[in-house]
Tab-separated table of C-alpha atoms in Angstrom:
chain	number	residue	atom	x	y	z
A	112	MET	CA	27.587	-8.927	-39.591
A	113	ALA	CA	30.333	-6.945	-37.892
A	114	GLN	CA	27.669	-4.752	-36.262
A	115	VAL	CA	25.924	-7.835	-34.875
A	116	VAL	CA	29.189	-9.149	-33.447
A	117	ARG	CA	29.971	-5.798	-31.830
A	118	GLY	CA	26.480	-5.716	-30.386
A	119	MET	CA	26.838	-9.203	-28.910
A	120	ILE	CA	30.199	-8.263	-27.372
A	121	GLY	CA	28.621	-5.176	-25.828
A	122	MET	CA	25.770	-7.255	-24.480
A	123	GLY	CA	28.236	-9.649	-22.888
A	124	LEU	CA	30.067	-6.775	-21.224
A	125	VAL	CA	26.788	-5.424	-19.875
A	126	LEU	CA	25.875	-8.780	-18.351
A	127	GLY	CA	29.376	-9.298	-17.011
A	128	VAL	CA	29.373	-5.983	-15.178
A	129	GLY	CA	25.887	-6.728	-13.847
A	130	ALA	CA	27.145	-9.938	-12.263
A	131	LEU	CA	29.586	-8.075	-10.004
A	132	PRO	CA	28.438	-7.866	-6.364
A	133	VAL	CA	28.466	-4.062	-6.250
A	134	ALA	CA	25.068	-3.182	-4.788
A	135	ALA	CA	21.886	-4.296	-3.050
A	136	GLN	CA	18.467	-5.176	-4.399
A	137	SER	CA	15.827	-2.487	-4.828
A	138	MET	CA	12.227	-2.290	-3.647
A	139	ALA	CA	11.118	-1.234	-7.150
A	140	LEU	CA	10.529	-4.049	-9.642
A	141	PRO	CA	11.700	-3.508	-13.240
A	142	ALA	CA	8.519	-5.196	-14.522
A	143	ALA	CA	6.118	-8.031	-13.748
A	144	ASP	CA	6.255	-9.615	-17.226
A	145	PRO	CA	9.092	-11.702	-18.730
A	146	VAL	CA	9.966	-9.245	-21.524
A	147	GLY	CA	10.300	-6.279	-19.171
A	148	ILE	CA	12.260	-8.376	-16.660
A	149	ALA	CA	14.658	-9.602	-19.360
A	150	ARG	CA	15.230	-5.980	-20.428
A	151	SER	CA	15.830	-4.930	-16.775
A	152	GLY	CA	13.060	-2.365	-17.274
A	153	ALA	CA	14.872	-0.491	-20.082
A	154	GLN	CA	12.028	-0.225	-22.597
A	155	VAL	CA	10.274	3.172	-22.475
A	156	ALA	CA	11.247	3.803	-26.129
A	157	TYR	CA	10.614	0.254	-27.430
A	158	GLY	CA	8.012	0.708	-30.154
A	159	TYR	CA	6.144	-2.379	-31.446
A	160	SER	CA	6.251	-3.887	-27.918
A	161	LEU	CA	3.006	-4.293	-25.985
A	162	GLU	CA	4.962	-5.167	-22.832
A	163	ALA	CA	6.872	-1.874	-23.097
A	164	ALA	CA	3.548	0.000	-23.246
A	165	THR	CA	3.120	-1.006	-19.593
A	166	ALA	CA	5.914	1.461	-18.818
A	167	ASN	CA	5.034	4.071	-21.491
A	168	PRO	CA	1.396	4.361	-22.670
A	169	ALA	CA	2.470	6.402	-25.723
A	170	LEU	CA	3.935	3.210	-27.233
A	171	LEU	CA	0.411	1.870	-27.804
A	172	ALA	CA	0.198	4.102	-30.901
A	173	SER	CA	3.194	2.378	-32.537
A	174	LEU	CA	2.000	-1.230	-32.113
A	175	LYS	CA	1.597	-3.354	-35.214
A	176	GLY	CA	-1.820	-4.773	-36.035
A	177	ASN	CA	-5.173	-3.815	-34.592
A	178	GLY	CA	-4.416	-4.907	-31.046
A	179	GLY	CA	-2.991	-7.554	-28.790
A	180	ALA	CA	-2.817	-8.967	-25.286
A	181	TYR	CA	-0.313	-10.640	-22.978
A	182	LEU	CA	-0.575	-12.534	-19.702
A	183	ALA	CA	2.362	-13.222	-17.381
A	184	ALA	CA	3.028	-14.945	-14.065
A	185	GLY	CA	6.215	-15.379	-12.102
A	186	LEU	CA	8.068	-15.463	-8.804
A	187	GLU	CA	10.129	-12.959	-6.825
A	188	MET	CA	12.615	-14.336	-4.294
A	189	SER	CA	14.838	-12.354	-1.952
A	190	ALA	CA	16.761	-12.900	1.265
A	191	THR	CA	19.201	-11.135	3.574
A	192	GLN	CA	21.808	-12.467	5.943
A	193	GLN	CA	23.246	-10.850	9.056
A	194	SER	CA	26.653	-11.682	10.524
A	195	LEU	CA	27.338	-10.441	14.061
A	196	GLU	CA	30.989	-9.510	14.470
A	197	SER	CA	31.128	-10.401	18.185
A	198	ASN	CA	30.336	-14.103	17.698
A	199	GLN	CA	30.546	-14.575	13.893
A	200	LEU	CA	27.026	-16.057	13.942
A	201	THR	CA	25.133	-15.676	10.653
A	202	ARG	CA	21.332	-15.544	10.508
A	203	TYR	CA	19.229	-15.712	7.336
A	204	SER	CA	15.879	-14.067	6.748
A	205	THR	CA	12.731	-16.074	5.984
A	206	ASP	CA	9.457	-15.340	4.141
A	207	ARG	CA	11.426	-15.126	0.892
A	208	ASN	CA	9.004	-15.830	-1.963
A	209	ARG	CA	6.172	-13.907	-3.597
A	210	ALA	CA	4.115	-14.658	-6.709
A	211	ILE	CA	3.887	-11.830	-9.248
A	212	GLY	CA	1.725	-11.328	-12.307
A	213	GLY	CA	1.039	-8.905	-15.145
A	214	PHE	CA	-1.481	-8.297	-17.892
A	215	GLY	CA	-1.668	-6.004	-20.924
A	216	LEU	CA	-4.294	-5.299	-23.583
A	217	ALA	CA	-4.391	-2.959	-26.597
A	218	ALA	CA	-7.091	-2.153	-29.174
A	219	ARG	CA	-6.691	0.291	-32.070
A	220	LEU	CA	-9.780	2.466	-32.594
A	221	SER	CA	-8.436	4.504	-35.523
A	222	PRO	CA	-5.099	5.329	-37.157
A	223	THR	CA	-4.549	7.961	-34.444
A	224	TRP	CA	-6.189	6.510	-31.312
A	225	THR	CA	-5.332	3.313	-29.405
A	226	LEU	CA	-6.702	2.186	-26.053
A	227	GLY	CA	-5.042	-0.142	-23.568
A	228	LEU	CA	-5.227	-1.737	-20.135
A	229	LYS	CA	-2.362	-2.806	-17.868
A	230	LEU	CA	-1.881	-4.623	-14.588
A	231	ASP	CA	1.566	-4.579	-12.963
A	232	GLU	CA	3.394	-4.523	-9.626
A	233	PRO	CA	5.744	-1.532	-9.318
A	234	TYR	CA	6.909	-2.118	-5.705
A	235	LEU	CA	7.513	-5.223	-3.602
A	236	ARG	CA	9.474	-5.787	-0.376
A	237	HIS	CA	9.212	-8.605	2.169
A	238	GLY	CA	11.169	-10.615	4.712
A	239	LYS	CA	11.307	-11.709	8.348
A	240	LEU	CA	14.383	-11.632	10.533
A	241	PRO	CA	15.068	-14.770	12.581
A	242	SER	CA	14.572	-14.968	16.338
A	243	GLY	CA	17.576	-13.607	18.162
A	244	SER	CA	18.481	-11.194	15.367
A	245	PRO	CA	20.403	-8.151	16.684
A	246	ASP	CA	17.950	-5.945	14.739
A	247	ARG	CA	14.730	-7.451	16.097
A	248	PHE	CA	13.996	-4.529	18.446
A	249	LEU	CA	14.220	-2.150	15.477
A	250	GLY	CA	11.675	-4.120	13.444
A	251	ASP	CA	11.858	-7.787	12.467
A	252	GLY	CA	9.392	-8.218	9.587
A	253	ILE	CA	7.937	-6.380	6.600
A	254	ASP	CA	5.522	-7.214	3.774
A	255	LEU	CA	4.969	-4.312	1.364
A	256	SER	CA	3.336	-4.502	-2.060
A	257	ALA	CA	1.620	-2.320	-4.661
A	258	ARG	CA	-0.571	-3.722	-7.431
A	259	ARG	CA	-1.579	-1.235	-10.107
A	260	LEU	CA	-4.376	-1.318	-12.713
A	261	GLU	CA	-4.625	1.484	-15.283
A	262	GLY	CA	-6.673	2.168	-18.381
A	263	GLN	CA	-4.511	3.696	-21.124
A	264	ALA	CA	-4.939	5.813	-24.235
A	265	ALA	CA	-2.414	6.847	-26.905
A	266	TRP	CA	-2.793	9.554	-29.547
A	267	ALA	CA	-0.550	9.590	-32.613
A	268	LEU	CA	0.043	13.251	-33.496
A	269	ASN	CA	1.825	12.037	-36.629
A	270	PRO	CA	3.535	8.759	-37.645
A	271	ASN	CA	6.668	9.712	-35.660
A	272	LEU	CA	5.212	11.368	-32.561
A	273	SER	CA	2.676	10.085	-30.020
A	274	VAL	CA	1.574	10.875	-26.478
A	275	GLY	CA	-0.099	8.617	-23.926
A	276	LEU	CA	-2.051	8.727	-20.682
A	277	GLY	CA	-2.871	6.078	-18.097
A	278	VAL	CA	-5.393	6.505	-15.279
A	279	GLY	CA	-6.349	3.922	-12.680
A	280	VAL	CA	-5.908	2.665	-9.137
A	281	ALA	CA	-3.319	0.834	-7.066
A	282	ARG	CA	-3.865	-1.407	-4.059
A	283	LEU	CA	-1.305	-0.749	-1.338
A	284	SER	CA	-0.717	-3.492	1.225
A	285	TYR	CA	1.560	-3.262	4.243
A	286	GLU	CA	2.431	-5.421	7.236
A	287	SER	CA	5.183	-4.969	9.798
A	288	THR	CA	6.285	-6.692	12.988
A	289	SER	CA	8.662	-5.664	15.742
A	290	VAL	CA	9.870	-7.263	18.963
A	291	MET	CA	9.508	-5.450	22.299
A	292	ARG	CA	10.286	-6.179	25.910
A	293	LEU	CA	7.624	-5.309	28.464
A	294	ASN	CA	8.380	-4.611	32.119
A	295	VAL	CA	6.675	-7.119	34.422
A	296	PRO	CA	5.904	-5.557	37.848
A	297	ASN	CA	5.293	-7.569	40.983
A	298	ASP	CA	1.560	-6.914	40.514
A	299	PRO	CA	1.189	-6.933	36.696
A	300	ILE	CA	-2.292	-5.416	36.562
A	301	LEU	CA	-1.118	-2.249	38.369
A	302	PRO	CA	1.351	0.400	37.104
A	303	ALA	CA	4.983	-0.113	38.009
A	304	SER	CA	6.132	2.092	40.886
A	305	ALA	CA	8.442	2.194	43.876
A	306	THR	CA	5.923	0.064	45.762
A	307	ASN	CA	5.271	-2.169	42.737
A	308	PRO	CA	8.776	-2.726	41.338
A	309	VAL	CA	9.667	-4.355	38.021
A	310	GLU	CA	10.770	-7.960	38.587
A	311	GLY	CA	11.552	-9.208	35.100
A	312	LEU	CA	10.905	-8.668	31.403
A	313	VAL	CA	8.871	-10.516	28.794
A	314	GLU	CA	9.793	-10.387	25.108
A	315	GLN	CA	6.816	-10.194	22.738
A	316	ARG	CA	6.322	-9.783	18.976
A	317	VAL	CA	3.791	-7.130	17.916
A	318	GLY	CA	2.391	-6.793	14.405
A	319	GLN	CA	0.099	-4.649	12.301
A	320	SER	CA	-1.340	-4.810	8.780
A	321	GLY	CA	-3.602	-2.849	6.472
A	322	ASN	CA	-4.366	-1.978	2.860
A	323	LYS	CA	-5.835	0.829	0.787
A	324	VAL	CA	-6.867	1.471	-2.834
A	325	VAL	CA	-5.432	4.776	-4.088
A	326	PRO	CA	-5.480	6.624	-7.447
A	327	SER	CA	-2.581	6.452	-9.901
A	328	TYR	CA	-1.704	7.860	-13.299
A	329	SER	CA	1.062	7.751	-15.918
A	330	LEU	CA	2.116	10.018	-18.781
A	331	GLY	CA	4.163	9.088	-21.823
A	332	LEU	CA	5.727	10.356	-25.037
A	333	ARG	CA	7.352	8.597	-28.004
A	334	TRP	CA	9.340	10.416	-30.704
A	335	ALA	CA	10.802	8.447	-33.613
A	336	ILE	CA	13.693	10.760	-34.508
A	337	SER	CA	14.617	8.581	-37.479
A	338	PRO	CA	13.953	5.018	-38.676
A	339	ARG	CA	16.733	3.810	-36.316
A	340	TRP	CA	16.530	6.197	-33.332
A	341	THR	CA	13.602	6.633	-30.909
A	342	LEU	CA	13.260	8.797	-27.818
A	343	GLY	CA	10.847	7.823	-25.028
A	344	PHE	CA	9.674	9.664	-21.900
A	345	THR	CA	7.331	8.596	-19.112
A	346	HIS	CA	6.237	9.726	-15.672
A	347	GLN	CA	4.508	7.370	-13.239
A	348	SER	CA	2.796	8.948	-10.268
A	349	GLY	CA	3.613	8.283	-6.660
A	350	LEU	CA	1.160	6.261	-4.565
A	351	LYS	CA	-0.095	7.578	-1.235
A	352	GLY	CA	-2.895	6.657	1.139
A	353	ASP	CA	-3.953	6.167	4.763
A	354	LEU	CA	-4.222	2.419	5.338
A	355	ASP	CA	-6.831	0.811	7.593
A	356	MET	CA	-4.207	-0.508	10.001
A	357	LYS	CA	-5.006	-3.121	12.661
A	358	ALA	CA	-2.550	-4.343	15.295
A	359	ASP	CA	-2.255	-7.372	17.549
A	360	LEU	CA	0.156	-9.373	19.702
A	361	ARG	CA	1.685	-12.018	17.427
A	362	GLY	CA	1.977	-15.514	18.829
A	363	PRO	CA	3.304	-16.585	22.231
A	364	ASN	CA	5.969	-14.626	24.099
A	365	LEU	CA	9.579	-15.065	22.985
A	366	GLY	CA	11.236	-15.405	26.388
A	367	PHE	CA	11.792	-13.970	29.870
A	368	TYR	CA	14.729	-11.966	31.245
A	369	ASP	CA	15.906	-10.252	34.409
A	370	ASN	CA	15.874	-6.458	34.636
A	371	ASP	CA	19.356	-6.181	33.074
A	372	GLY	CA	18.020	-7.737	29.863
A	373	LEU	CA	20.578	-10.556	29.860
A	374	SER	CA	20.261	-12.715	32.981
A	375	ALA	CA	17.664	-15.416	33.609
A	376	ALA	CA	14.282	-14.156	34.772
A	377	PRO	CA	13.285	-14.415	38.448
A	378	ILE	CA	11.038	-17.284	39.445
A	379	GLY	CA	7.390	-16.507	38.775
A	380	THR	CA	8.039	-14.064	35.908
A	381	ASP	CA	6.240	-16.336	33.452
A	382	VAL	CA	3.024	-16.351	35.504
A	383	ARG	CA	3.082	-12.586	36.048
A	384	ALA	CA	3.917	-12.013	32.355
A	385	ALA	CA	0.863	-14.009	31.237
A	386	THR	CA	-1.319	-11.774	33.379
A	387	LEU	CA	0.400	-8.653	32.044
A	388	LEU	CA	-0.105	-9.682	28.401
A	389	GLY	CA	-3.750	-10.444	29.102
A	390	ALA	CA	-4.185	-6.901	30.422
A	391	SER	CA	-2.295	-5.309	27.492
A	392	SER	CA	-3.418	-4.432	23.974
A	393	ALA	CA	-1.669	-3.584	20.692
A	394	MET	CA	-2.308	-0.251	18.991
A	395	ALA	CA	-1.586	0.463	15.315
A	396	GLY	CA	1.052	3.033	14.471
A	397	SER	CA	0.517	5.790	11.910
A	398	ALA	CA	-1.578	4.957	8.851
A	399	THR	CA	0.086	6.920	6.031
A	400	MET	CA	2.026	5.002	3.390
A	401	GLU	CA	3.710	6.693	0.435
A	402	LEU	CA	5.640	5.205	-2.478
A	403	PRO	CA	7.724	7.419	-4.787
A	404	SER	CA	7.021	8.606	-8.327
A	405	GLN	CA	9.350	7.688	-11.193
A	406	THR	CA	10.322	9.775	-14.238
A	407	THR	CA	12.241	8.080	-17.049
A	408	ILE	CA	13.800	9.136	-20.333
A	409	GLY	CA	15.113	6.500	-22.745
A	410	MET	CA	16.846	6.260	-26.102
A	411	ARG	CA	16.478	3.257	-28.418
A	412	HIS	CA	18.756	2.464	-31.374
A	413	ARG	CA	18.057	-0.216	-33.952
A	414	ILE	CA	21.585	-1.100	-35.067
A	415	THR	CA	20.475	-3.653	-37.666
A	416	PRO	CA	17.122	-5.295	-38.459
A	417	MET	CA	18.220	-8.006	-36.010
A	418	LEU	CA	19.787	-6.038	-33.151
A	419	THR	CA	18.328	-3.258	-30.972
A	420	TRP	CA	19.574	-1.628	-27.772
A	421	GLU	CA	18.129	0.914	-25.342
A	422	ALA	CA	19.420	2.945	-22.395
A	423	ASP	CA	17.101	4.570	-19.816
A	424	LEU	CA	17.814	7.168	-17.146
A	425	ARG	CA	15.294	7.135	-14.287
A	426	TRP	CA	14.720	9.620	-11.469
A	427	THR	CA	12.876	8.415	-8.360
A	428	SER	CA	11.448	10.969	-5.946
A	429	ALA	CA	12.150	11.068	-2.216
A	430	ASN	CA	8.529	10.291	-1.297
A	431	LEU	CA	9.044	6.959	0.463
A	432	ARG	CA	7.328	6.609	3.828
A	433	VAL	CA	5.843	3.612	5.639
A	434	PRO	CA	3.570	3.491	8.726
A	435	ARG	CA	5.156	3.669	12.157
A	436	PHE	CA	5.447	0.434	14.138
A	437	ALA	CA	2.608	-0.710	16.385
A	438	THR	CA	2.759	0.043	20.118
A	439	VAL	CA	1.602	-1.874	23.197
A	440	GLN	CA	-0.589	-0.334	25.880
A	441	THR	CA	0.182	-1.916	29.273
A	442	PRO	CA	-1.054	-1.032	32.781
A	443	SER	CA	2.263	0.790	33.237
A	444	GLY	CA	1.926	2.859	30.062
A	445	THR	CA	2.723	2.677	26.338
A	446	VAL	CA	5.694	0.689	25.017
A	447	ALA	CA	6.930	1.662	21.541
A	448	ALA	CA	9.681	0.573	19.181
A	449	PRO	CA	12.810	2.651	19.873
A	450	VAL	CA	13.426	3.441	16.175
A	451	GLU	CA	11.132	3.765	13.147
A	452	LEU	CA	11.912	2.723	9.573
A	453	PRO	CA	13.631	5.560	7.663
A	454	ALA	CA	12.196	7.801	4.960
A	455	GLY	CA	13.520	7.730	1.410
A	456	LYS	CA	15.697	10.084	-0.632
A	457	SER	CA	15.558	11.001	-4.304
A	458	HIS	CA	17.999	9.139	-6.534
A	459	LEU	CA	18.915	8.232	-10.109
A	460	GLY	CA	18.906	4.857	-11.822
A	461	LEU	CA	20.393	3.674	-15.108
A	462	SER	CA	19.293	0.637	-17.085
A	463	ALA	CA	20.267	-0.764	-20.461
A	464	SER	CA	18.965	-3.609	-22.590
A	465	MET	CA	19.704	-5.392	-25.844
A	466	GLU	CA	17.443	-7.526	-28.033
A	467	LEU	CA	18.567	-9.867	-30.816
A	468	GLU	CA	16.144	-11.501	-33.264
A	469	LEU	CA	17.375	-14.884	-34.490
A	470	GLY	CA	15.449	-15.915	-37.585
A	471	LYS	CA	11.664	-16.108	-37.568
A	472	PHE	CA	11.149	-17.781	-34.211
A	473	TRP	CA	13.699	-16.785	-31.554
A	474	THR	CA	14.389	-13.494	-29.773
A	475	LEU	CA	17.138	-13.165	-27.156
A	476	ARG	CA	17.149	-10.386	-24.544
A	477	GLY	CA	19.506	-9.118	-21.861
A	478	GLY	CA	19.828	-6.120	-19.583
A	479	LEU	CA	21.592	-4.350	-16.755
A	480	ALA	CA	20.266	-1.998	-14.046
A	481	LEU	CA	22.159	0.240	-11.617
A	482	GLU	CA	20.536	2.486	-9.008
A	483	GLN	CA	21.791	4.948	-6.437
A	484	ARG	CA	21.090	4.682	-2.717
A	485	SER	CA	17.416	5.373	-1.888
A	486	ILE	CA	17.914	5.661	1.909
A	487	GLU	CA	20.655	7.571	3.705
A	488	GLU	CA	23.622	5.375	4.610
A	489	ALA	CA	23.422	6.317	8.285
A	490	ALA	CA	19.863	4.913	8.398
A	491	ALA	CA	20.653	1.604	6.659
A	492	GLU	CA	18.716	-1.414	7.962
A	493	PRO	CA	17.668	-4.807	6.559
A	494	LEU	CA	13.882	-4.387	6.246
A	495	LEU	CA	13.596	-1.546	3.718
A	496	GLY	CA	17.077	-1.985	2.303
A	497	GLY	CA	17.724	1.132	0.251
A	498	SER	CA	21.414	0.742	-0.522
A	499	ARG	CA	22.783	0.973	-4.059
A	500	THR	CA	21.300	-1.493	-6.535
A	501	ALA	CA	22.734	-3.612	-9.319
A	502	ALA	CA	21.101	-6.384	-11.339
A	503	PHE	CA	21.469	-8.196	-14.625
A	504	SER	CA	18.900	-10.104	-16.627
A	505	ILE	CA	18.473	-12.483	-19.536
A	506	GLY	CA	15.491	-13.868	-21.392
A	507	ALA	CA	14.159	-15.341	-24.608
A	508	GLY	CA	11.009	-15.352	-26.689
A	509	TYR	CA	9.775	-18.089	-29.040
A	510	LYS	CA	7.007	-17.626	-31.603
A	511	VAL	CA	4.482	-20.435	-31.222
A	512	TRP	CA	0.680	-20.966	-31.195
A	513	GLY	CA	0.193	-17.806	-33.229
A	514	GLY	CA	1.914	-15.630	-30.606
A	515	GLU	CA	5.118	-15.406	-28.570
A	516	LEU	CA	6.026	-17.382	-25.457
A	517	SER	CA	8.611	-15.503	-23.357
A	518	LEU	CA	10.767	-16.218	-20.334
A	519	GLY	CA	12.648	-13.598	-18.321
A	520	TYR	CA	15.045	-13.815	-15.371
A	521	GLN	CA	16.836	-11.183	-13.295
A	522	PHE	CA	19.530	-11.694	-10.672
A	523	ARG	CA	20.200	-9.135	-7.909
A	524	GLN	CA	23.344	-9.103	-5.821
A	525	SER	CA	23.621	-7.202	-2.569
A	526	GLU	CA	26.451	-4.952	-1.484
A	527	ASP	CA	28.072	-5.973	1.785
A	528	GLN	CA	27.650	-3.199	4.323
A	529	ASP	CA	28.562	-2.875	7.980
A	530	ILE	CA	26.154	-1.239	10.410
A	531	ARG	CA	26.123	-0.837	14.179
A	532	ARG	CA	23.060	-1.916	16.118
A	533	GLN	CA	21.881	-1.910	19.755
A	534	ASN	CA	20.633	-5.298	20.931
A	535	ILE	CA	20.255	-5.112	24.724
A	536	TRP	CA	16.819	-4.107	26.077
A	537	SER	CA	16.713	-3.822	29.870
A	538	SER	CA	14.006	-2.569	32.223
A	539	THR	CA	15.106	1.010	31.439
A	540	GLY	CA	14.827	0.509	27.654
A	541	LEU	CA	17.245	-0.145	24.807
A	542	GLN	CA	20.824	0.189	25.994
A	543	GLY	CA	23.758	1.950	24.383
A	544	ALA	CA	25.947	-1.099	23.684
A	545	LEU	CA	26.719	-1.213	19.956
A	546	ASN	CA	27.523	-4.330	17.930
A	547	ARG	CA	28.809	-4.311	14.375
A	548	VAL	CA	26.652	-6.338	11.988
A	549	ARG	CA	27.385	-7.146	8.340
A	550	LEU	CA	24.359	-7.192	6.025
A	551	GLU	CA	24.353	-9.155	2.778
A	552	GLY	CA	21.606	-10.212	0.408
A	553	MET	CA	20.540	-11.388	-3.004
A	554	GLY	CA	17.364	-11.820	-5.015
A	555	HIS	CA	15.874	-13.473	-8.081
A	556	LEU	CA	13.006	-12.370	-10.310
A	557	MET	CA	11.524	-14.597	-13.013
A	558	ALA	CA	8.363	-14.777	-15.103
A	559	LEU	CA	6.769	-16.677	-17.970
A	560	GLY	CA	4.269	-15.072	-20.319
A	561	PHE	CA	2.413	-15.358	-23.606
A	562	LYS	CA	1.565	-12.549	-26.046
A	563	LYS	CA	-0.939	-12.652	-28.894
A	564	THR	CA	-1.310	-10.002	-31.614
A	565	PHE	CA	-4.682	-9.597	-33.330
């Protein structure tokens, strides 16, 4: 009983630390099912858990029974806010919600071989900055997702040691928008020149989108060191492909300005701008998108028959790259975004979870996740995020209808960070005036699922 009490105290400390606003939300999801979410992704050594086999295919060999399946659906919500120091005006991002889902299946062929199938969503990032945001010229919208389907196989070398392999595909989807200002000459269908001077600017949103199905794989190992201690290891491949990007001008123009980028536009700019936009076309940026691989090692300890904890250490590679922003081809030449979204950097993450079985029907779960910065601090921006990450999670499972109904929830709190941004675009391009902006954010991840063992 004393061990249970100590375990519950430790779990409370974990959740308490996770609630502190020490870091920002990550692009990587801990899981798409309620059990994995409630564990904050710390489960690569969790034997007897079909949901954990999504992260480590070697765990299929340790499942009880001849097989099982689970189905999960949920919601991911995230938002950022920007506070401009010069006027103390705060703007909140939109496009905040995304549905998520997961699926898992296992079938034992023999005492040594087990097959499986999984569907999950390893990466998700989305959001749109409001009109007038000081960052709009550096990109004002993103919608990135990866949905992965893999067939799995596990081989039990002996009762305590198993290896696993997953092979499949992932569908990468990407959309980005940025805001540009186009020079409007006196004669908009001819190039600007000394005899055809610029007489105003038009602000226009430009977007692009595309998707691609790419190969993926995962490797896993499970070693039961003793009846109470288990070591788990897994490697999940990176995802890379050239997307079939298409670009276009998004919606009506966003306003007109004089050549200095601040004053009211000269009379007639709106008419000339309409002609200019009609003679212009959007061109997609680069097509290559790359999401990083993840390598995780975890240790699980069953303290009592009721209480189990696990700690995972995860290394994420530096292979994060998204397509360049779209450009606009005008009669006067090509207009491009002044800055592209940054590349990633390799980093470590730590997660921990605890699971308590209460009687025959209830199981309580909780977890904590911490992750280092995935993008250099000097390149920080609101679309990709990439600052340090912290999150805590809770969940519960209830045995009913011959299976288990589970609910998982994770809360993410963003670190406040100050960045300096340029927000004046004149006829000569983006100007050097810098304004300090404070970025904040938070997110929620929740799912409901049902598991049945055969």
